[in-house]
Amino acid sequence: MTTSTYQDTLNYIFEKLPMFSRIGKAALKPDLTNTLKLCAALGDPQHKFKSIHIAGTNGKGSTSHSLAAIFQQAGYKTGLYTSPHLIDFRERIRINGVPVSEQWVVDFVGKCRHLIEEINPSFFEITVAMAFLAFAEESVDIAIVETGLGGRLDSTNIITPVLSIITNISYDHKDLLGNTLAQIASEKAGIIKEDIPVVIGEQGDETDKVFFERSVILHSPLYYAESHWDMVRVKQDARYQYYKAVNKAKQELCDIQTDLTGNYQQHNIKTVLTAVEVLSFLGFNLSVSTAIDALKNVKKSTGLMGRWDWLQDQPAVICDVAHNTAGLTNVLQQWAQVNATNKHIVLGFVKDKDVAEALALFPKDATYYFCNAQIQRALPVADLSAMGLAAGLNGDTYASVADAVNAAMAKMNGDDALLITGSFFIVGEALEMTHWSERA
């Protein structure tokens, strides 16, 4: 096999390495050993740049991209590592909003193939090492690093950041992270480092104690976003949300316009604004006014996709990568506010989610288009259809996401609306379709 072309290289790392998005739990390694070995062989690039580490059940991606946009607005050379990707693998590793080049990926894998064969890392472990090397080689001023899953044993957890952020805690990956919110919070709290400040996005009775105890043990200053900022939405359209934001300590009122249009984004924005204040205390040349400017164009400056993403009008087509109960609850509340004569939903899940619990959230007056993504971890469409029927959801099954979307589009009138949701992989395959692919 040759890794002389980008597609050959992707085929090699996708097929050779265990990949959580493809096979689930079996891809995970129980400790950080492989990542540390890989990075040691690469000269420990994780120590050669400043970083911010972000964990949480939901909102990690939006928070990461928003902070990256703010640093870029302030003139910092900014690395951004997120996962999973929606269309192109290189979405995971960006510098100033631009993905690393195809040739860089080819060269990295070619240079490190002997390491891959020797260490046998997971797909995620090698991509983390790849990102850290890219950030070190490019001498970024700051890297925003999103955890993949959990925190304590996540491959990204070999950095010592200048700030840790935990967006929120809800139920997801219970087989891996725990069956209670406190257990899940404990895993996420693994990114808190000694003497390093931490921002907590959303508070909860079961989780606050976990974070407080961890911060006390590690002498980490703790900041609660909900104590620092309050926000009220004053207007919304398909492209922007408009807020009045109050800095509680300073009693200052700010006007915020953002291209992040999901209702849930107000929580992420509070978290980001709190992080900006803490980072300014740490000596970064950031301000709330810089943040306000950057929040207008997060998608354009960072490439963020799939978060209450309004793909077209007449008929309206919206996609969102929500994939657990908390995320879907927020999305479906917003979906209920969309005015449309008829509503259509393209839906698919991965099989390690609590799908029955998720399906109970969906409205019964929509037309459903059940499908599964083209990955091994996908819940087979026949199983989903049966579960949907049991939940009172009426619809047909389709062999692919593209078939489901095309069937929905064929049935829709100009005043109808379509929601595409259930997993990153459903949204990713929808975004690959010709009429939306140029957005990537």
Short mmCIF file of C-alpha atoms in Angstrom, two decimals:
data_model
loop_
_atom_site.label_atom_id
_atom_site.label_comp_id
_atom_site.label_asym_id
_atom_site.label_seq_id
_atom_site.Cartn_x
_atom_site.Cartn_y
_atom_site.Cartn_z
CA MET A 1 0.00 0.00 0.00
CA THR A 2 1.18 3.51 -0.78
CA THR A 3 0.32 6.65 1.12
CA SER A 4 1.25 8.81 -1.84
CA THR A 5 -2.20 10.35 -2.20
CA TYR A 6 -4.51 11.92 0.33
CA GLN A 7 -7.30 9.40 -0.24
CA ASP A 8 -4.86 6.50 0.04
CA THR A 9 -3.63 7.98 3.32
CA LEU A 10 -7.15 8.33 4.70
CA ASN A 11 -7.99 4.77 3.64
CA TYR A 12 -4.92 3.57 5.51
CA ILE A 13 -5.63 5.33 8.81
CA PHE A 14 -9.40 4.67 8.65
CA GLU A 15 -8.96 0.96 7.94
CA LYS A 16 -5.76 0.24 9.86
CA LEU A 17 -6.61 2.00 13.13
CA PRO A 18 -9.46 1.30 15.55
CA MET A 19 -11.94 4.17 15.14
CA PHE A 20 -14.56 4.98 17.78
CA SER A 21 -16.92 6.59 15.28
CA ARG A 22 -16.86 3.38 13.26
CA ILE A 23 -16.81 0.60 15.83
CA GLY A 24 -17.54 2.28 19.18
CA LYS A 25 -16.18 1.21 22.56
CA ALA A 26 -13.80 -1.40 21.17
CA ALA A 27 -11.67 1.38 19.64
CA LEU A 28 -10.89 3.01 22.97
CA LYS A 29 -7.61 2.46 24.76
CA PRO A 30 -7.76 2.40 28.60
CA ASP A 31 -4.98 4.91 29.27
CA LEU A 32 -2.80 7.63 27.75
CA THR A 33 0.22 5.41 27.09
CA ASN A 34 -0.05 5.29 23.30
CA THR A 35 -0.55 9.03 22.95
CA LEU A 36 2.44 9.72 25.19
CA LYS A 37 4.59 7.28 23.19
CA LEU A 38 3.56 8.84 19.88
CA CYS A 39 4.20 12.37 21.08
CA ALA A 40 7.54 11.42 22.67
CA ALA A 41 8.67 10.04 19.32
CA LEU A 42 7.59 13.33 17.71
CA GLY A 43 9.54 15.45 20.18
CA ASP A 44 6.68 16.08 22.63
CA PRO A 45 4.95 18.76 20.56
CA GLN A 46 2.21 19.14 23.21
CA HIS A 47 4.68 21.15 25.31
CA LYS A 48 5.54 23.62 22.54
CA PHE A 49 2.38 25.73 22.44
CA LYS A 50 -0.11 27.25 24.86
CA SER A 51 -3.51 25.63 24.95
CA ILE A 52 -7.06 25.75 26.25
CA HIS A 53 -8.71 22.41 27.02
CA ILE A 54 -12.47 21.96 26.63
CA ALA A 55 -14.61 19.07 27.87
CA GLY A 56 -18.35 18.61 28.42
CA THR A 57 -21.29 16.56 27.24
CA ASN A 58 -22.69 19.12 24.80
CA GLY A 59 -21.48 22.46 23.49
CA LYS A 60 -17.77 21.60 23.23
CA GLY A 61 -17.65 22.20 19.51
CA SER A 62 -19.50 25.52 19.54
CA THR A 63 -17.47 26.75 22.51
CA SER A 64 -14.18 25.68 20.91
CA HIS A 65 -14.98 27.34 17.59
CA SER A 66 -16.21 30.52 19.30
CA LEU A 67 -13.02 30.87 21.32
CA ALA A 68 -10.95 30.21 18.21
CA ALA A 69 -12.85 32.95 16.38
CA ILE A 70 -12.17 35.37 19.24
CA PHE A 71 -8.44 34.63 19.35
CA GLN A 72 -8.27 35.01 15.57
CA GLN A 73 -10.12 38.33 15.82
CA ALA A 74 -7.55 39.47 18.40
CA GLY A 75 -4.69 38.66 16.03
CA TYR A 76 -3.45 35.42 17.62
CA LYS A 77 -2.31 32.56 15.42
CA THR A 78 -4.86 30.01 16.57
CA GLY A 79 -4.89 26.23 16.36
CA LEU A 80 -8.19 24.36 16.70
CA TYR A 81 -8.58 20.64 17.29
CA THR A 82 -12.12 19.19 17.28
CA SER A 83 -13.84 15.91 16.51
CA PRO A 84 -15.47 14.22 14.78
CA HIS A 85 -15.33 15.69 11.30
CA LEU A 86 -18.44 16.08 9.20
CA ILE A 87 -17.12 15.90 5.63
CA ASP A 88 -13.33 16.06 5.44
CA PHE A 89 -10.89 14.61 7.97
CA ARG A 90 -8.89 17.85 7.92
CA GLU A 91 -11.75 19.71 9.63
CA ARG A 92 -10.30 18.29 12.86
CA ILE A 93 -7.07 20.30 12.62
CA ARG A 94 -7.30 23.97 11.66
CA ILE A 95 -4.98 26.94 11.97
CA ASN A 96 -6.67 30.33 11.77
CA GLY A 97 -9.75 28.57 10.45
CA VAL A 98 -7.90 26.83 7.62
CA PRO A 99 -7.55 23.02 7.67
CA VAL A 100 -4.06 21.56 7.40
CA SER A 101 -3.22 20.69 3.81
CA GLU A 102 -3.84 17.30 2.26
CA GLN A 103 -0.11 17.03 1.57
CA TRP A 104 0.70 17.68 5.22
CA VAL A 105 -1.53 14.76 6.24
CA VAL A 106 0.07 12.54 3.58
CA ASP A 107 3.58 13.49 4.73
CA PHE A 108 2.76 12.97 8.41
CA VAL A 109 1.39 9.48 7.89
CA GLY A 110 4.23 8.57 5.57
CA LYS A 111 6.81 9.77 8.10
CA CYS A 112 5.07 8.10 11.04
CA ARG A 113 3.98 4.84 9.48
CA HIS A 114 6.66 2.92 11.33
CA LEU A 115 5.39 4.40 14.61
CA ILE A 116 1.83 3.48 13.72
CA GLU A 117 2.85 -0.10 12.96
CA GLU A 118 4.93 -0.33 16.13
CA ILE A 119 2.58 1.33 18.65
CA ASN A 120 -0.75 0.38 17.00
CA PRO A 121 -2.59 3.44 18.27
CA SER A 122 -6.29 4.12 17.85
CA PHE A 123 -7.43 6.46 15.10
CA PHE A 124 -8.11 9.17 17.70
CA GLU A 125 -4.69 8.78 19.29
CA ILE A 126 -2.89 9.31 16.00
CA THR A 127 -5.06 12.31 15.09
CA VAL A 128 -4.32 13.94 18.45
CA ALA A 129 -0.59 13.48 17.89
CA MET A 130 -1.00 14.81 14.36
CA ALA A 131 -2.79 17.93 15.61
CA PHE A 132 -0.22 18.64 18.31
CA LEU A 133 2.64 18.32 15.83
CA ALA A 134 0.88 20.65 13.38
CA PHE A 135 0.37 23.27 16.08
CA ALA A 136 4.01 23.00 17.20
CA GLU A 137 5.39 23.19 13.65
CA GLU A 138 3.22 26.22 12.87
CA SER A 139 4.20 27.91 16.17
CA VAL A 140 0.62 28.78 17.03
CA ASP A 141 0.11 31.37 19.76
CA ILE A 142 -2.73 29.34 21.25
CA ALA A 143 -4.44 26.02 20.51
CA ILE A 144 -8.06 25.32 21.41
CA VAL A 145 -8.26 21.58 22.12
CA GLU A 146 -11.58 19.78 22.41
CA THR A 147 -11.72 16.41 24.16
CA GLY A 148 -13.12 13.50 22.23
CA LEU A 149 -14.87 11.58 24.98
CA GLY A 150 -14.79 12.12 28.72
CA GLY A 151 -11.66 13.88 29.89
CA ARG A 152 -9.55 11.95 32.37
CA LEU A 153 -8.47 9.26 29.90
CA ASP A 154 -9.06 11.23 26.71
CA SER A 155 -6.02 11.28 24.44
CA THR A 156 -5.96 15.07 24.48
CA ASN A 157 -5.37 15.04 28.24
CA ILE A 158 -1.58 15.15 27.95
CA ILE A 159 -1.51 18.94 27.63
CA THR A 160 -1.09 21.42 30.45
CA PRO A 161 -3.43 24.21 29.36
CA VAL A 162 -3.59 27.80 30.51
CA LEU A 163 -7.34 27.32 31.06
CA SER A 164 -9.69 24.36 31.35
CA ILE A 165 -13.36 24.63 30.39
CA ILE A 166 -16.19 22.20 31.14
CA THR A 167 -19.31 23.22 29.24
CA ASN A 168 -22.00 21.09 30.88
CA ILE A 169 -22.80 17.61 32.12
CA SER A 170 -25.67 15.41 30.98
CA TYR A 171 -26.16 11.75 30.17
CA ASP A 172 -24.15 10.31 27.29
CA HIS A 173 -21.82 7.34 26.85
CA LYS A 174 -23.06 5.92 30.15
CA ASP A 175 -21.35 2.59 29.44
CA LEU A 176 -18.01 4.41 29.39
CA LEU A 177 -18.35 7.41 31.69
CA GLY A 178 -20.80 6.31 34.38
CA ASN A 179 -24.50 6.03 35.13
CA THR A 180 -24.85 9.15 37.28
CA LEU A 181 -24.18 12.79 36.52
CA ALA A 182 -21.63 12.86 39.35
CA GLN A 183 -19.71 9.95 37.80
CA ILE A 184 -19.76 11.58 34.37
CA ALA A 185 -18.65 14.89 35.90
CA SER A 186 -15.77 13.13 37.63
CA GLU A 187 -14.49 11.85 34.28
CA LYS A 188 -14.82 15.28 32.66
CA ALA A 189 -13.13 16.89 35.70
CA GLY A 190 -10.04 14.87 34.81
CA ILE A 191 -8.96 17.77 32.58
CA ILE A 192 -8.64 20.10 35.60
CA LYS A 193 -4.94 20.62 36.31
CA GLU A 194 -3.09 21.87 39.36
CA ASP A 195 -3.09 25.68 39.68
CA ILE A 196 -4.82 26.05 36.29
CA PRO A 197 -8.12 27.99 36.33
CA VAL A 198 -11.29 26.27 35.19
CA VAL A 199 -14.53 27.69 33.81
CA ILE A 200 -17.74 25.73 34.38
CA GLY A 201 -20.41 26.54 31.81
CA GLU A 202 -23.62 25.16 33.29
CA GLN A 203 -24.15 24.23 36.91
CA GLY A 204 -26.05 21.34 38.47
CA ASP A 205 -26.73 20.07 41.96
CA GLU A 206 -25.04 16.71 41.30
CA THR A 207 -22.02 18.08 39.46
CA ASP A 208 -21.08 21.29 41.31
CA LYS A 209 -19.72 19.35 44.27
CA VAL A 210 -17.51 17.23 42.00
CA PHE A 211 -15.94 20.26 40.33
CA PHE A 212 -15.56 22.18 43.57
CA GLU A 213 -13.79 19.31 45.35
CA ARG A 214 -11.47 18.71 42.40
CA SER A 215 -10.60 22.41 42.16
CA VAL A 216 -9.86 22.62 45.89
CA ILE A 217 -7.59 19.57 45.82
CA LEU A 218 -5.67 20.97 42.83
CA HIS A 219 -5.73 24.64 43.93
CA SER A 220 -7.46 25.53 40.65
CA PRO A 221 -9.42 28.80 40.61
CA LEU A 222 -13.02 28.01 39.71
CA TYR A 223 -15.29 30.31 37.68
CA TYR A 224 -18.99 29.68 37.07
CA ALA A 225 -20.22 31.25 33.85
CA GLU A 226 -23.77 31.51 35.17
CA SER A 227 -22.49 33.68 38.03
CA HIS A 228 -20.68 36.02 35.65
CA TRP A 229 -23.12 36.58 32.79
CA ASP A 230 -26.84 36.69 32.12
CA MET A 231 -28.38 36.85 28.65
CA VAL A 232 -31.78 37.54 27.13
CA ARG A 233 -32.52 36.99 23.46
CA VAL A 234 -34.25 39.98 21.92
CA LYS A 235 -34.50 38.89 18.28
CA GLN A 236 -33.79 35.95 16.00
CA ASP A 237 -33.87 35.18 12.30
CA ALA A 238 -32.58 32.34 10.15
CA ARG A 239 -29.03 33.72 10.11
CA TYR A 240 -28.46 35.44 13.46
CA GLN A 241 -29.48 35.67 17.09
CA TYR A 242 -29.44 38.95 19.00
CA TYR A 243 -28.95 39.13 22.77
CA LYS A 244 -28.74 41.59 25.57
CA ALA A 245 -25.92 40.33 27.81
CA VAL A 246 -25.25 41.55 31.34
CA ASN A 247 -21.88 41.32 33.04
CA LYS A 248 -23.12 40.70 36.57
CA ALA A 249 -19.98 41.88 38.36
CA LYS A 250 -19.58 45.09 36.39
CA GLN A 251 -23.31 45.68 35.82
CA GLU A 252 -22.53 46.40 32.18
CA LEU A 253 -24.97 45.74 29.33
CA CYS A 254 -23.75 44.46 25.96
CA ASP A 255 -25.47 43.87 22.63
CA ILE A 256 -24.47 40.56 21.04
CA GLN A 257 -25.20 39.41 17.51
CA THR A 258 -24.10 35.88 16.62
CA ASP A 259 -24.33 33.58 13.64
CA LEU A 260 -24.73 30.66 16.07
CA THR A 261 -28.50 30.29 15.81
CA GLY A 262 -29.34 27.42 18.15
CA ASN A 263 -31.33 28.39 21.25
CA TYR A 264 -28.79 26.46 23.32
CA GLN A 265 -25.97 28.78 22.21
CA GLN A 266 -26.70 31.30 24.94
CA HIS A 267 -25.16 28.86 27.44
CA ASN A 268 -22.06 28.48 25.28
CA ILE A 269 -21.74 32.25 24.82
CA LYS A 270 -21.87 32.82 28.60
CA THR A 271 -19.11 30.25 28.95
CA VAL A 272 -17.03 31.90 26.23
CA LEU A 273 -17.44 35.40 27.66
CA THR A 274 -16.39 34.16 31.10
CA ALA A 275 -13.37 32.44 29.56
CA VAL A 276 -12.41 35.68 27.78
CA GLU A 277 -12.43 37.54 31.10
CA VAL A 278 -10.28 34.90 32.79
CA LEU A 279 -7.87 34.81 29.85
CA SER A 280 -7.51 38.60 29.96
CA PHE A 281 -6.56 38.27 33.66
CA LEU A 282 -3.91 35.76 32.54
CA GLY A 283 -2.35 38.34 30.24
CA PHE A 284 -3.96 37.62 26.87
CA ASN A 285 -4.91 40.67 24.84
CA LEU A 286 -8.60 39.81 24.77
CA SER A 287 -11.65 41.89 25.60
CA VAL A 288 -15.41 41.53 25.64
CA SER A 289 -15.62 43.94 22.70
CA THR A 290 -13.29 41.69 20.68
CA ALA A 291 -15.47 38.72 21.59
CA ILE A 292 -18.60 40.56 20.48
CA ASP A 293 -17.02 41.32 17.10
CA ALA A 294 -15.91 37.71 16.64
CA LEU A 295 -19.24 36.14 17.62
CA LYS A 296 -20.87 37.69 14.55
CA ASN A 297 -18.91 35.42 12.21
CA VAL A 298 -17.93 32.24 14.04
CA LYS A 299 -18.97 29.97 11.16
CA LYS A 300 -17.13 31.95 8.50
CA SER A 301 -13.93 32.40 10.48
CA THR A 302 -13.65 28.82 11.81
CA GLY A 303 -15.62 26.58 9.46
CA LEU A 304 -18.15 25.47 12.09
CA MET A 305 -21.05 23.47 10.62
CA GLY A 306 -23.98 21.41 11.81
CA ARG A 307 -25.18 23.38 14.84
CA TRP A 308 -28.77 24.47 14.10
CA ASP A 309 -27.40 25.04 10.64
CA TRP A 310 -29.98 26.61 8.32
CA LEU A 311 -29.03 25.14 4.94
CA GLN A 312 -31.72 26.71 2.77
CA ASP A 313 -35.06 28.51 2.71
CA GLN A 314 -38.29 27.63 0.91
CA PRO A 315 -38.45 24.90 1.85
CA ALA A 316 -36.50 25.36 5.05
CA VAL A 317 -33.79 22.77 5.67
CA ILE A 318 -32.03 22.72 9.04
CA CYS A 319 -29.46 20.27 10.38
CA ASP A 320 -28.13 19.74 13.88
CA VAL A 321 -25.65 17.18 15.20
CA ALA A 322 -27.55 16.69 18.49
CA HIS A 323 -27.28 13.03 19.42
CA ASN A 324 -28.15 12.62 23.12
CA THR A 325 -31.21 13.35 25.21
CA ALA A 326 -30.09 16.77 26.46
CA GLY A 327 -28.97 17.97 23.04
CA LEU A 328 -32.07 16.69 21.26
CA THR A 329 -34.37 18.21 23.89
CA ASN A 330 -32.95 21.66 23.10
CA VAL A 331 -33.10 21.16 19.33
CA LEU A 332 -36.65 19.85 19.35
CA GLN A 333 -37.83 22.74 21.49
CA GLN A 334 -36.48 25.09 18.83
CA TRP A 335 -37.91 22.91 16.04
CA ALA A 336 -41.36 23.30 17.62
CA GLN A 337 -41.03 27.07 17.10
CA VAL A 338 -40.38 26.76 13.35
CA ASN A 339 -43.44 27.80 11.37
CA ALA A 340 -44.18 25.35 8.57
CA THR A 341 -47.25 23.83 6.93
CA ASN A 342 -45.77 20.33 7.11
CA LYS A 343 -42.72 19.16 9.01
CA HIS A 344 -40.33 16.43 7.89
CA ILE A 345 -37.48 14.81 9.84
CA VAL A 346 -34.57 12.78 8.47
CA LEU A 347 -33.38 10.71 11.41
CA GLY A 348 -30.67 8.21 12.24
CA PHE A 349 -28.64 7.19 15.29
CA VAL A 350 -25.62 5.17 16.31
CA LYS A 351 -26.47 2.00 18.17
CA ASP A 352 -24.69 2.76 21.46
CA LYS A 353 -27.09 5.62 22.30
CA ASP A 354 -30.29 5.36 24.34
CA VAL A 355 -32.37 5.55 21.18
CA ALA A 356 -35.72 4.67 22.76
CA GLU A 357 -35.33 7.53 25.23
CA ALA A 358 -34.40 9.90 22.40
CA LEU A 359 -37.30 8.86 20.18
CA ALA A 360 -39.77 9.64 22.96
CA LEU A 361 -38.77 13.31 22.56
CA PHE A 362 -39.75 13.59 18.90
CA PRO A 363 -43.09 15.06 17.75
CA LYS A 364 -45.66 12.61 16.39
CA ASP A 365 -47.06 15.03 13.81
CA ALA A 366 -44.00 15.01 11.53
CA THR A 367 -43.22 12.77 8.58
CA TYR A 368 -40.11 10.68 9.27
CA TYR A 369 -37.42 9.43 6.94
CA PHE A 370 -35.48 6.77 8.83
CA CYS A 371 -31.96 5.97 7.66
CA ASN A 372 -28.52 4.95 8.87
CA ALA A 373 -25.10 6.39 8.18
CA GLN A 374 -22.57 4.28 6.30
CA ILE A 375 -20.58 3.26 9.38
CA GLN A 376 -20.42 0.00 11.30
CA ARG A 377 -21.57 1.72 14.49
CA ALA A 378 -24.83 2.93 12.93
CA LEU A 379 -28.14 1.64 14.27
CA PRO A 380 -29.57 -0.39 11.35
CA VAL A 381 -32.47 1.42 9.74
CA ALA A 382 -34.81 -1.56 10.19
CA ASP A 383 -34.23 -1.47 13.95
CA LEU A 384 -34.72 2.30 14.04
CA SER A 385 -37.94 2.08 12.05
CA ALA A 386 -39.36 -0.53 14.43
CA MET A 387 -38.42 1.60 17.44
CA GLY A 388 -39.88 4.66 15.76
CA LEU A 389 -43.15 2.87 15.11
CA ALA A 390 -43.27 1.80 18.76
CA ALA A 391 -42.78 5.47 19.73
CA GLY A 392 -45.65 6.55 17.47
CA LEU A 393 -43.47 8.08 14.75
CA ASN A 394 -44.66 7.45 11.20
CA GLY A 395 -42.30 7.22 8.29
CA ASP A 396 -40.48 5.12 5.72
CA THR A 397 -37.00 3.61 5.69
CA TYR A 398 -34.22 4.52 3.28
CA ALA A 399 -30.97 2.79 2.40
CA SER A 400 -28.87 5.92 2.80
CA VAL A 401 -28.96 9.43 4.21
CA ALA A 402 -28.91 10.83 0.68
CA ASP A 403 -31.94 8.73 -0.29
CA ALA A 404 -33.80 9.92 2.82
CA VAL A 405 -32.99 13.58 2.18
CA ASN A 406 -33.91 13.33 -1.50
CA ALA A 407 -37.22 11.66 -0.66
CA ALA A 408 -38.03 14.40 1.84
CA MET A 409 -37.10 17.16 -0.62
CA ALA A 410 -39.32 15.58 -3.28
CA LYS A 411 -42.34 15.62 -0.95
CA MET A 412 -41.87 19.12 0.43
CA ASN A 413 -43.66 22.26 -0.59
CA GLY A 414 -42.10 25.73 -0.30
CA ASP A 415 -43.65 26.39 3.09
CA ASP A 416 -42.60 23.06 4.60
CA ALA A 417 -39.55 22.44 6.79
CA LEU A 418 -37.02 19.62 7.11
CA LEU A 419 -34.83 18.77 10.11
CA ILE A 420 -31.83 16.45 9.69
CA THR A 421 -30.53 15.15 13.03
CA GLY A 422 -29.66 12.23 15.32
CA SER A 423 -25.90 11.98 14.91
CA PHE A 424 -22.81 13.69 13.53
CA PHE A 425 -22.69 11.04 10.83
CA ILE A 426 -26.23 11.60 9.57
CA VAL A 427 -25.56 15.34 9.30
CA GLY A 428 -22.14 14.77 7.76
CA GLU A 429 -23.51 12.57 4.99
CA ALA A 430 -26.30 15.08 4.34
CA LEU A 431 -23.78 17.91 4.06
CA GLU A 432 -21.81 15.90 1.51
CA MET A 433 -24.73 16.05 -0.90
CA THR A 434 -24.07 18.16 -3.98
CA HIS A 435 -26.37 21.08 -3.23
CA TRP A 436 -24.80 21.71 0.19
CA SER A 437 -21.23 20.44 -0.19
CA GLU A 438 -19.86 23.83 -1.22
CA ARG A 439 -20.49 25.01 2.35
CA ALA A 440 -17.60 22.91 3.65
#
